[in-house]
Coordinates of C-alpha atoms in Angstrom, one line a residue:
X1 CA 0.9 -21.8 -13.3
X2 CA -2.1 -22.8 -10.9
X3 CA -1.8 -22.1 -7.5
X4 CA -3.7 -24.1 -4.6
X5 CA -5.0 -23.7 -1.2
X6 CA -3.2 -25.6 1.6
X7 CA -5.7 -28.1 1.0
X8 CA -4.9 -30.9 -1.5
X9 CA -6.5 -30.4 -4.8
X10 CA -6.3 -32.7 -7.7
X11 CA -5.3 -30.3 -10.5
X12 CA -8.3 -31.6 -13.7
X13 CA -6.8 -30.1 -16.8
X14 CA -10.0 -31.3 -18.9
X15 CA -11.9 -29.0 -17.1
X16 CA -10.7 -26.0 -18.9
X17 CA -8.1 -25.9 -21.9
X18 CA -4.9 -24.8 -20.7
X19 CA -2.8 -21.5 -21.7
X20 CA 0.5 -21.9 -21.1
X21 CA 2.6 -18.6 -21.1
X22 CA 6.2 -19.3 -20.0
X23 CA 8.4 -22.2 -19.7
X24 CA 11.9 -23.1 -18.9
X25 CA 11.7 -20.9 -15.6
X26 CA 14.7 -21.2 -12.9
X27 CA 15.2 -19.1 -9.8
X28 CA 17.9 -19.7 -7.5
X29 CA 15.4 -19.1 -4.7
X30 CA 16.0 -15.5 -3.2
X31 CA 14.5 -13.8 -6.4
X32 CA 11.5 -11.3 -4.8
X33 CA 8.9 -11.8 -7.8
X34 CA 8.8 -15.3 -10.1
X35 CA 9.3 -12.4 -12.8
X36 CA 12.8 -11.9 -11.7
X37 CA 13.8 -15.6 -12.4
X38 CA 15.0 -16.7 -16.2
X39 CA 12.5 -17.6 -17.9
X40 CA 10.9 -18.4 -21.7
X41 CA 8.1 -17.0 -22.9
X42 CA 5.6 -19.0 -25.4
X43 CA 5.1 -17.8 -28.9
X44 CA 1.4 -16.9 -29.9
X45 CA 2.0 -19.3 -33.1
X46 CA 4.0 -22.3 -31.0
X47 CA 3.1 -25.8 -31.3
X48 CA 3.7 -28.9 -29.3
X49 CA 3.6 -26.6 -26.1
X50 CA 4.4 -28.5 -22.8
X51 CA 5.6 -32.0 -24.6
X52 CA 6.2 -34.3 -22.2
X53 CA 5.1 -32.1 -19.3
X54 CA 2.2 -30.4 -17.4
X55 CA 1.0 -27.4 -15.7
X56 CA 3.3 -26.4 -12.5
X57 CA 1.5 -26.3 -9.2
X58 CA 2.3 -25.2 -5.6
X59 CA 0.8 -25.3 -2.3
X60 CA 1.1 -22.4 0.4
X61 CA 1.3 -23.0 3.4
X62 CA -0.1 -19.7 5.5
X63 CA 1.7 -18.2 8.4
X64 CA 1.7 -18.6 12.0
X65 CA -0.6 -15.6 12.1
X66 CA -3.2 -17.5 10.0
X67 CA -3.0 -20.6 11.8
X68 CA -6.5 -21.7 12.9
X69 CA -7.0 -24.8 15.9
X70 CA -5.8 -25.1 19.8
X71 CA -3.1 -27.2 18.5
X72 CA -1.6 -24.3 16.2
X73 CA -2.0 -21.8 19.2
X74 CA 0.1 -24.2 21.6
X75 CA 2.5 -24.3 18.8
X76 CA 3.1 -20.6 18.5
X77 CA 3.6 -19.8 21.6
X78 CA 7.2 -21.4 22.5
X79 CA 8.0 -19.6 19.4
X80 CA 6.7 -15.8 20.6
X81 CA 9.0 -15.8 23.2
X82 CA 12.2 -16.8 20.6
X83 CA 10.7 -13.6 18.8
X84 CA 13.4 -11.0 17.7
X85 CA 11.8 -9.7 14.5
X86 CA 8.2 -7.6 14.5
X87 CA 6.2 -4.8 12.1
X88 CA 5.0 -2.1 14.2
X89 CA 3.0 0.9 13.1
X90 CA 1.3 -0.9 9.7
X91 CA -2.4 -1.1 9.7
X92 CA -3.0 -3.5 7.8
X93 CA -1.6 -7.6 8.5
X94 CA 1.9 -7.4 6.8
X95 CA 3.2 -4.1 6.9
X96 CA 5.1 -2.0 9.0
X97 CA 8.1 -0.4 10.5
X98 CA 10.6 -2.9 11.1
X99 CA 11.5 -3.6 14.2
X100 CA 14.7 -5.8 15.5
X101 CA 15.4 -7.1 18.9
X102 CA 19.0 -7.0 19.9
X103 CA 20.2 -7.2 24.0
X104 CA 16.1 -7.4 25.2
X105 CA 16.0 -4.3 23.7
X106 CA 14.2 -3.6 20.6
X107 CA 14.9 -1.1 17.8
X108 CA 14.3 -0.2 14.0
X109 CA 16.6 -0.6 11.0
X110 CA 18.1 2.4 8.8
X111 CA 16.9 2.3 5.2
X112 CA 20.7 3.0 3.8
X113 CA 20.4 0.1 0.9
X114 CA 17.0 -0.8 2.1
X115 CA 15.5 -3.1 -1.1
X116 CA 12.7 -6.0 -2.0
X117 CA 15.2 -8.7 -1.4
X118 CA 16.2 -7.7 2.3
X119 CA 11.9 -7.0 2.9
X120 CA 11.4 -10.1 0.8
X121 CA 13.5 -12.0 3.9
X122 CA 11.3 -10.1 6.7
X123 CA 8.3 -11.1 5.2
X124 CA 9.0 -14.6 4.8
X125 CA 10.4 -14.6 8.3
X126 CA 6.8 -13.3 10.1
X127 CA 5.1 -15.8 8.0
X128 CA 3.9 -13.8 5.1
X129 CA 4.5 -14.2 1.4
X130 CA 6.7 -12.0 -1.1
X131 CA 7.4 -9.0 -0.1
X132 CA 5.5 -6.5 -1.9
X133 CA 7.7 -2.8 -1.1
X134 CA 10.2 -2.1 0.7
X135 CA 9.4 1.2 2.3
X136 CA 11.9 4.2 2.9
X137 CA 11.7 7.1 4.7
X138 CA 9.9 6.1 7.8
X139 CA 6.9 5.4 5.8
X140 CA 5.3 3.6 8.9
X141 CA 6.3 6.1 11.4
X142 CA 9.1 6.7 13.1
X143 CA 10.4 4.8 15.8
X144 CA 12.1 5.1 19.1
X145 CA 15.2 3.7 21.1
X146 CA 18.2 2.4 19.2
X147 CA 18.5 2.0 15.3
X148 CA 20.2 -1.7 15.3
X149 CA 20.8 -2.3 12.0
X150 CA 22.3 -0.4 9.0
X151 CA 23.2 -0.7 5.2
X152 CA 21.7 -4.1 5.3
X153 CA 22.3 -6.6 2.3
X154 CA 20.3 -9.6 2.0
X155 CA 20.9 -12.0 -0.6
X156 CA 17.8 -13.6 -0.3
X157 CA 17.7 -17.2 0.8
X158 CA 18.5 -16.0 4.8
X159 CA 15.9 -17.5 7.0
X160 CA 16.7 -14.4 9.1
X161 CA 17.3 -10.7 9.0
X162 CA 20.1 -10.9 11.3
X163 CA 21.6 -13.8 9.0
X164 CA 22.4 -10.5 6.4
X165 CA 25.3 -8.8 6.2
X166 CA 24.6 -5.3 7.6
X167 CA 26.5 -2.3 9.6
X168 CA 26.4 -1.5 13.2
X169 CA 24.7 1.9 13.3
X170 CA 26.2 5.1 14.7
X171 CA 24.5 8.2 16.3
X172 CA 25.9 10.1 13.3
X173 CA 25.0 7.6 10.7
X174 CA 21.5 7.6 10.6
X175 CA 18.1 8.8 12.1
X176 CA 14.9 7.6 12.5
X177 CA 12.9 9.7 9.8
X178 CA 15.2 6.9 8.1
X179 CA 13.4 3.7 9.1
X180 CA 12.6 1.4 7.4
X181 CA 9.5 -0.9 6.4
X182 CA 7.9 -3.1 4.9
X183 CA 4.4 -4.4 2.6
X184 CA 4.5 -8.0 2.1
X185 CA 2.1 -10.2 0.3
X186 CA -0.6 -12.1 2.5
X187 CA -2.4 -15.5 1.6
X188 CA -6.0 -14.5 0.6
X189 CA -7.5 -16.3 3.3
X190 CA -11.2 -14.9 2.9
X191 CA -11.5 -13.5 6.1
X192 CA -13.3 -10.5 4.4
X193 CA -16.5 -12.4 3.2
X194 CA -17.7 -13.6 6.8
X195 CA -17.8 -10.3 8.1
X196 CA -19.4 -6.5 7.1
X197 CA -20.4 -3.4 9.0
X198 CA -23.6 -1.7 8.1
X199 CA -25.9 1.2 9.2
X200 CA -22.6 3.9 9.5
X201 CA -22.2 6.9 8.2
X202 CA -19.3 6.5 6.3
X203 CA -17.5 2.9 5.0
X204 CA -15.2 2.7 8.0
X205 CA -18.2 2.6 10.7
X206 CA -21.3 0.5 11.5
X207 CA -22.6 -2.4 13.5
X208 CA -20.6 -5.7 13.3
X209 CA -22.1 -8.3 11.7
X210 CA -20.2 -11.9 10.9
X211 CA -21.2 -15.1 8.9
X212 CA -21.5 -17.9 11.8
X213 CA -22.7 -21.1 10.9
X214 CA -23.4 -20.1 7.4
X215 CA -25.8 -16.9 9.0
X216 CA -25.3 -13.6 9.2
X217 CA -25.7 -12.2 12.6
X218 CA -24.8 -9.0 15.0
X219 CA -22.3 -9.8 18.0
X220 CA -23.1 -9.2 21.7
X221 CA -21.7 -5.8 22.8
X222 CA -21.0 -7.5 26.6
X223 CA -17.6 -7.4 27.2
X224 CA -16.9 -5.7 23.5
X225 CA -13.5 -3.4 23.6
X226 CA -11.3 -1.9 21.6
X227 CA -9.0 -4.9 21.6
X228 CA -12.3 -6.8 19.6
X229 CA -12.9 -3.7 17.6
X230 CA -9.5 -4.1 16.2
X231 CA -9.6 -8.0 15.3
X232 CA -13.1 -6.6 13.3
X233 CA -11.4 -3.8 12.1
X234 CA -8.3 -5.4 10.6
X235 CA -10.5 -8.5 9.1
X236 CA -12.8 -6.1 7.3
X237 CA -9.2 -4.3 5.9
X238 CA -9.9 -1.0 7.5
X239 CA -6.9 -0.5 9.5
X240 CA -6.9 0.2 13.6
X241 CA -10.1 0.3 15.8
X242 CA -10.7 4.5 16.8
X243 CA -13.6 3.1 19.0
X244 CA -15.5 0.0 20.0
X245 CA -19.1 1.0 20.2
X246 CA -21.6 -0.8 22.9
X247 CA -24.7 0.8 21.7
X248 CA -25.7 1.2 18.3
X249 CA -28.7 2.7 18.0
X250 CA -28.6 5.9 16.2
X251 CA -27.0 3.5 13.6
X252 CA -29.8 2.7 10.9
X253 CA -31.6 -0.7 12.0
X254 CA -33.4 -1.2 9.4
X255 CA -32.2 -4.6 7.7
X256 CA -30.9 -5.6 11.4
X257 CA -30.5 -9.2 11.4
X258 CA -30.1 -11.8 14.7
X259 CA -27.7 -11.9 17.2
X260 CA -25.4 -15.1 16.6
X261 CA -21.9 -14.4 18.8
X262 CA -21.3 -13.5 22.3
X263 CA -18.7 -13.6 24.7
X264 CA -16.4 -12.7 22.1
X265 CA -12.7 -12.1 24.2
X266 CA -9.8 -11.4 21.9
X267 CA -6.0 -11.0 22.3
X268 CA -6.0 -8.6 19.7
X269 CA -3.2 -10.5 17.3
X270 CA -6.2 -12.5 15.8
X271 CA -7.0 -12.0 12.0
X272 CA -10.5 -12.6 12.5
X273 CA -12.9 -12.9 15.1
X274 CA -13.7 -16.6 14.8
X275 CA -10.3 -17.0 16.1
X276 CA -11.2 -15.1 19.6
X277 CA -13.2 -17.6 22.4
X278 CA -16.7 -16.7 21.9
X279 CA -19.6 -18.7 23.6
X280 CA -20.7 -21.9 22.0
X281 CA -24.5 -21.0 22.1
X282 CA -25.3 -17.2 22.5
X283 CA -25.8 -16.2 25.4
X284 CA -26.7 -12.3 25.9
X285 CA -28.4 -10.4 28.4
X286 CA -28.9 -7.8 26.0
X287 CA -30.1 -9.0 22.9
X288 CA -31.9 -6.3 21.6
X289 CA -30.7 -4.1 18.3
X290 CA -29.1 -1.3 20.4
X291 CA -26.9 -3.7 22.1
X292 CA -25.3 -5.1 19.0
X293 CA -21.4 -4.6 18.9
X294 CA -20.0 -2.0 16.3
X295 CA -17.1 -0.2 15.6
X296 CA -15.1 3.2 14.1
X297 CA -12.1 2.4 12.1
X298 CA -9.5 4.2 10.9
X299 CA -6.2 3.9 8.7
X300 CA -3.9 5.5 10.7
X301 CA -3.7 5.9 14.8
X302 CA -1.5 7.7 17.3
X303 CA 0.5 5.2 19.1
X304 CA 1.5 6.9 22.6
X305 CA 4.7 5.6 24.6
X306 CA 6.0 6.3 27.8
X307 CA 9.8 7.6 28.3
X308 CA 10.2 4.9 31.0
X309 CA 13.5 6.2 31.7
X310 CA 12.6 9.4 32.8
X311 CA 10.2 8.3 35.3
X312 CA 13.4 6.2 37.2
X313 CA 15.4 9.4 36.9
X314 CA 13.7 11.9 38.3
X315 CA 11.6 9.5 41.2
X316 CA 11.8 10.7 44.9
X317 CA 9.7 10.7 47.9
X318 CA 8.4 13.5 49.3
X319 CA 6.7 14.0 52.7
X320 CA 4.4 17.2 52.2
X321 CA 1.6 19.0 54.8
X322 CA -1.7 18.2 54.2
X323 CA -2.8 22.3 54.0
X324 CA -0.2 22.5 50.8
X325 CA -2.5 19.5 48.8
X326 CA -6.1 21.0 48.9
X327 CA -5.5 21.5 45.1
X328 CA -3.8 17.9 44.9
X329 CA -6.8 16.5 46.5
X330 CA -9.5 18.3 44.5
X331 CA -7.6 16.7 40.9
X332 CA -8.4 13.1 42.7
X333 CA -4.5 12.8 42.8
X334 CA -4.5 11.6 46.2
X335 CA -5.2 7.7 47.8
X336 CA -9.0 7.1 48.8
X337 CA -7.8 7.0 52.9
X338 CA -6.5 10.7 52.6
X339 CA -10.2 11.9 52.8
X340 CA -10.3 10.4 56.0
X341 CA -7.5 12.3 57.2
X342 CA -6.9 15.4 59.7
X343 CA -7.1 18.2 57.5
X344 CA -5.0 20.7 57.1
X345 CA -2.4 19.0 59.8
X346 CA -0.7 16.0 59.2
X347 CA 1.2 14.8 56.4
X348 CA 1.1 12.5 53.2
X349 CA 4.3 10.5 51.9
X350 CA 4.1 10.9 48.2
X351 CA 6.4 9.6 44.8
X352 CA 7.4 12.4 42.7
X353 CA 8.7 12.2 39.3
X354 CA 8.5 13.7 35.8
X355 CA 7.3 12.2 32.9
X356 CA 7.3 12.5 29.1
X357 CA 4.5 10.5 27.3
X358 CA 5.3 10.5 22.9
X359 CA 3.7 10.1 20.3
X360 CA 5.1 7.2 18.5
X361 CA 2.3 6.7 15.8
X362 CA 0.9 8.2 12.3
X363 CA -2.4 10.0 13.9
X364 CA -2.9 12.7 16.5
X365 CA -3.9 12.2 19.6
X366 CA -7.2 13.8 20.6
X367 CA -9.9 13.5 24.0
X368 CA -12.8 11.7 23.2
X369 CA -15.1 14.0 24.6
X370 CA -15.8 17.3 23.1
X371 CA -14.9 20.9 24.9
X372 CA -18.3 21.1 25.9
X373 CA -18.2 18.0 28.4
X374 CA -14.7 19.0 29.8
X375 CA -15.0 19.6 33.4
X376 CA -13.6 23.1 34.9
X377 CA -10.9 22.8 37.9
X378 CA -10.9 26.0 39.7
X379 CA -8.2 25.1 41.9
X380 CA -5.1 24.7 39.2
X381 CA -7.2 27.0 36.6
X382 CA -7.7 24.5 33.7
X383 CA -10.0 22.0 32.0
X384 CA -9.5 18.6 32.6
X385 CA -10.8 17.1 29.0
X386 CA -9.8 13.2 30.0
X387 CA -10.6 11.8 33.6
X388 CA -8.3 9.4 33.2
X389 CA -4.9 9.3 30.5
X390 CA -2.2 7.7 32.6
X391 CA -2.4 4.9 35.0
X392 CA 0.6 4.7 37.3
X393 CA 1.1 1.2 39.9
X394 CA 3.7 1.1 42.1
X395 CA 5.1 -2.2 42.3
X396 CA 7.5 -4.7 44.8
X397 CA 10.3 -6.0 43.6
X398 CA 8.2 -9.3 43.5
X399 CA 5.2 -7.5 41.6
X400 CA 3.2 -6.7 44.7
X401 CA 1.2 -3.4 43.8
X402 CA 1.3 -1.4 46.6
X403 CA 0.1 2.1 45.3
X404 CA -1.5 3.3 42.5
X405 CA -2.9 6.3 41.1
X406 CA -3.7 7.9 37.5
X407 CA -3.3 11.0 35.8
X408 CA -6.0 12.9 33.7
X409 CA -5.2 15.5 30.9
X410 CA -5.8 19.0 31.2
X411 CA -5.3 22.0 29.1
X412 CA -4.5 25.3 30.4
X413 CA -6.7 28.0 28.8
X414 CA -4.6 29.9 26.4
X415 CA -1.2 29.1 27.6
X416 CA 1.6 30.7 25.9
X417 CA 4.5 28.5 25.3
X418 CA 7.8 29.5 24.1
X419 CA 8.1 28.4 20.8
X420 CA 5.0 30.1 20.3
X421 CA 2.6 27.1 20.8
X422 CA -0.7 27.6 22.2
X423 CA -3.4 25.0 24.1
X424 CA -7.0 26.8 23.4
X425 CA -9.9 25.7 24.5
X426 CA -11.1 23.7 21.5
X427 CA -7.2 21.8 21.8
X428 CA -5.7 23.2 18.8
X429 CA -2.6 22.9 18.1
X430 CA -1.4 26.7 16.0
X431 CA 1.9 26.3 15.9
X432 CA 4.4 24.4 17.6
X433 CA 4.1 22.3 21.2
X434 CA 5.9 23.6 24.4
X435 CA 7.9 21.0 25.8
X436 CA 8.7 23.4 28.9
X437 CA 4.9 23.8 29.7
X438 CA 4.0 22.8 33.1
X439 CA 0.2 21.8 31.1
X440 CA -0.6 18.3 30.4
X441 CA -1.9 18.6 26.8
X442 CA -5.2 16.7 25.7
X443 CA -3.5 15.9 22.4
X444 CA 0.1 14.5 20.7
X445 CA 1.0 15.5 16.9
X446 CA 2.0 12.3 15.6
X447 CA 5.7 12.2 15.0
X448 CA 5.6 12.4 11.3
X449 CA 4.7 16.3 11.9
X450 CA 6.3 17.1 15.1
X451 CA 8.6 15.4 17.8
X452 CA 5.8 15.8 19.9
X453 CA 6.2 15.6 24.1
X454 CA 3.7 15.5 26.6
X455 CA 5.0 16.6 29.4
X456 CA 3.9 18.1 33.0
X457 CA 4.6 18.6 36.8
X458 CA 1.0 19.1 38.6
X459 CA -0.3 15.6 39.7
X460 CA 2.4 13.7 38.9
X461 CA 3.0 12.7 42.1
X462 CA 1.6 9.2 43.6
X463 CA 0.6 9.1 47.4
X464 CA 2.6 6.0 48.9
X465 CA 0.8 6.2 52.3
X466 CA -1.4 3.6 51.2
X467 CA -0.9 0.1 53.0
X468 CA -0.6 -2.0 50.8
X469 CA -3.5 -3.6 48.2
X470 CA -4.7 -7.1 48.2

């Protein structure tokens, strides 16, 4: 069998003699692998092989996801918002956990029964090829929300998972260290070979460089961000984008070559970066070797969620003296006019509310910056080791913002937490985390390890005596 590209190829058998190896094959078409079809194997010793007929040949047809041209873009977009099937914690294109969207609300799929035939229909659904594994176990993570689907049995031919016959789940029925995923198959599309990092310390860092015009070239860093670190990250096969890195010169610059993209601006669903806008001549204002756009990849990532919920449930407003937020003041938790107030009299009108931020992904979450740059907070006693790890907007009805404010991460020095956790300097985890402590952590355990909350009550509070913004 000879496969071809989606472009039309006359198939030349004098260029090579041909070897046939099986004949007679016939699938009914939900099979997962050609393998699993009936079939006839050639004898070493036959003769007359193929009379009458010639080698088999198909086209493939690649994905919306590897669709190139304006006029494929338009096309997928009516068909995003018709979108009730996704993978979600893969890092590489074509795996994941499966995710299903049932009500506007989405959730994941219990591997009871879980097989290649049911994966072999997701796959082909997203766009992809064959399915390659169907995964067990919450392989990819585990997920969060409702588990939609149970005990699902595909026979293969569905266009869509939901066409399969499956079970409405129960709370007793299954959990979500049971969730399902999926590898499938993707069409080689040689999106590798136009793109390499080089100068790192280790294989999954370096500066970015990509084949442009039939050259090899760095990329501007202007306006580089983790969203184009992860289109270069998941091209060169290296999983999700830890950081997108503006300056690279401690990076070794010996065999640095031009600069031949800028303006590179991605989505962040691209399979390559010649598929983000990027200026038709380069234009950079910083074109020198230090500038050049690299990144840090990594094959697994902490994925942090919100418990949206929460925040709705436990909302109120609160009108509080002015002498009682010297400490709210000093963590930046207050508006930019309250420094223009009468202090200590008067009053601010504040939003208060609990939160719980998880860990949803296969990494932990960690600051960027080291102890020794966290900055010291006399007021509440702790180390703040992120300026900034939530942002909060308070929103009209009609999507006005009216308010907002962020909140940064701390860790209380040697907290002792019930279960015997502990927050040290260095944010260490020993044990277990506390999901009574009133700290903000400056990390998450993934949930493969732990169900892991970040939780607090300092500064989570939003000062609502701001007019509102333009």
């Amino acid at each position: 069998m000879v496969l071809t590209s989606p472009a039309p190829r006359r198939l030349s058998a004098h260029r090579h003699p041909l070897n046939y190896r099986l004949h007679s094959v016939s699938c009914l078409g939900h099979e997962a692998h050609l393998s699993l079809c009936s079939f006839e194997f050639y004898r070493g010793n036959a003769t007359g092989v193929c009379k009458g007929g010639m080698p088999a040949v198909v086209g493939c047809v690649p994905g919306p996801l590897f669709a190139t041209g304006s006029a494929q873009k338009k096309k997928r977009r009516p068909q995003q918002v018709q979108k009730r099937l996704r993978l979600k914690g893969g890092a590489r294109p074509g795996e994941g956990r499966v995710e299903v969207l049932r009500n506007n609300e989405w959730g994941t799929v219990c591997d009871d029964r879980w097989n290649l035939v049911s994966a072999g229909v997701v796959c082909r659904e997203l766009g992809f090829g064959s399915a390659k594994e169907a995964l067990t176990g919450a392989r990819m993570g585990q997920g969060m929300g409702p588990i939609h689907m149970n005990e699902v049995q595909c026979a293969g031919s569905e266009k869509s998972l939901w066409s399969c016959p499956h079970k409405n789940i129960t709370k007793e029925g299954c959990k979500h260290s049971e969730d399902a995923g999926v590898r499938c198959n993707i069409p080689s599309m040689g999106y590798e070979n136009t793109i390499r990092i080089v100068g790192g310390r280790t294989a999954f860092e370096g500066r970015v460089e990509v084949k442009h015009a039939g050259r090899w070239g760095t990329v501007c860093s202007t306006g580089w961000s983790t969203t184009e670190a992860m289109v270069a990250c998941r091209q060169l096969g290296l999983g999700y984008a830890m950081h997108a890195v503006t300056e690279t010169w401690y990076w070794d610059a010996s065999n640095v070559t031009e600069m031949v993209l800028s303006g590179v601006k991605c989505t962040g669903q691209e399979m390559t970066l010649s598929h983000c806008r990027h200026h038709d001549t380069v234009t950079c204002q910083k074109t020198g070797t230090r500038f050049a756009a690299g990144v840090i990849c990594s094959e697994t990532a902490s994925d942090l969620l919100l418990h949206a919920p929460l925040v709705q449930e436990t909302a109120y407003i609160e009108d509080r003296p002015l002498h009682m937020l010297y400490c709210a003041a000093e963590e930046n938790c207050l508006s930019s006019s309250a420094r223009q107030a009468n202090w200590p009299y008067g009053h601010r009108r504040l939003l208060r509310f609990s939160s719980q931020i998880h860990n949803n992904g296969r990494a932990d979450f960690r600051p960027k910056a080291g102890r020794h740059s966290w900055v010291w907070h006399e007021c509440h006693g702790h180390y703040h080791s992120m300026d900034i790890f939530t942002h909060y907007d308070l929103l009209t009805p009609n999507g006005t913002k009216v308010a907002e404010g962020h909140k940064a991460s701390f860790c209380l020095e040697d907290t002792e937490c019930q279960e015997g956790g502990r927050c040290s300097r260095e944010g260490l985890v020993e044990r277990g985390l506390c999901s009574e402590s009133p700290a903000v952590f400056p990390w998450a355990h993934s949930r493969q390890a732990h169900q892991a909350v970040l939780t607090s009550t300092p500064c989570h509070e939003r000062d609502a005596t701001v007019p509102p913004l333009p």
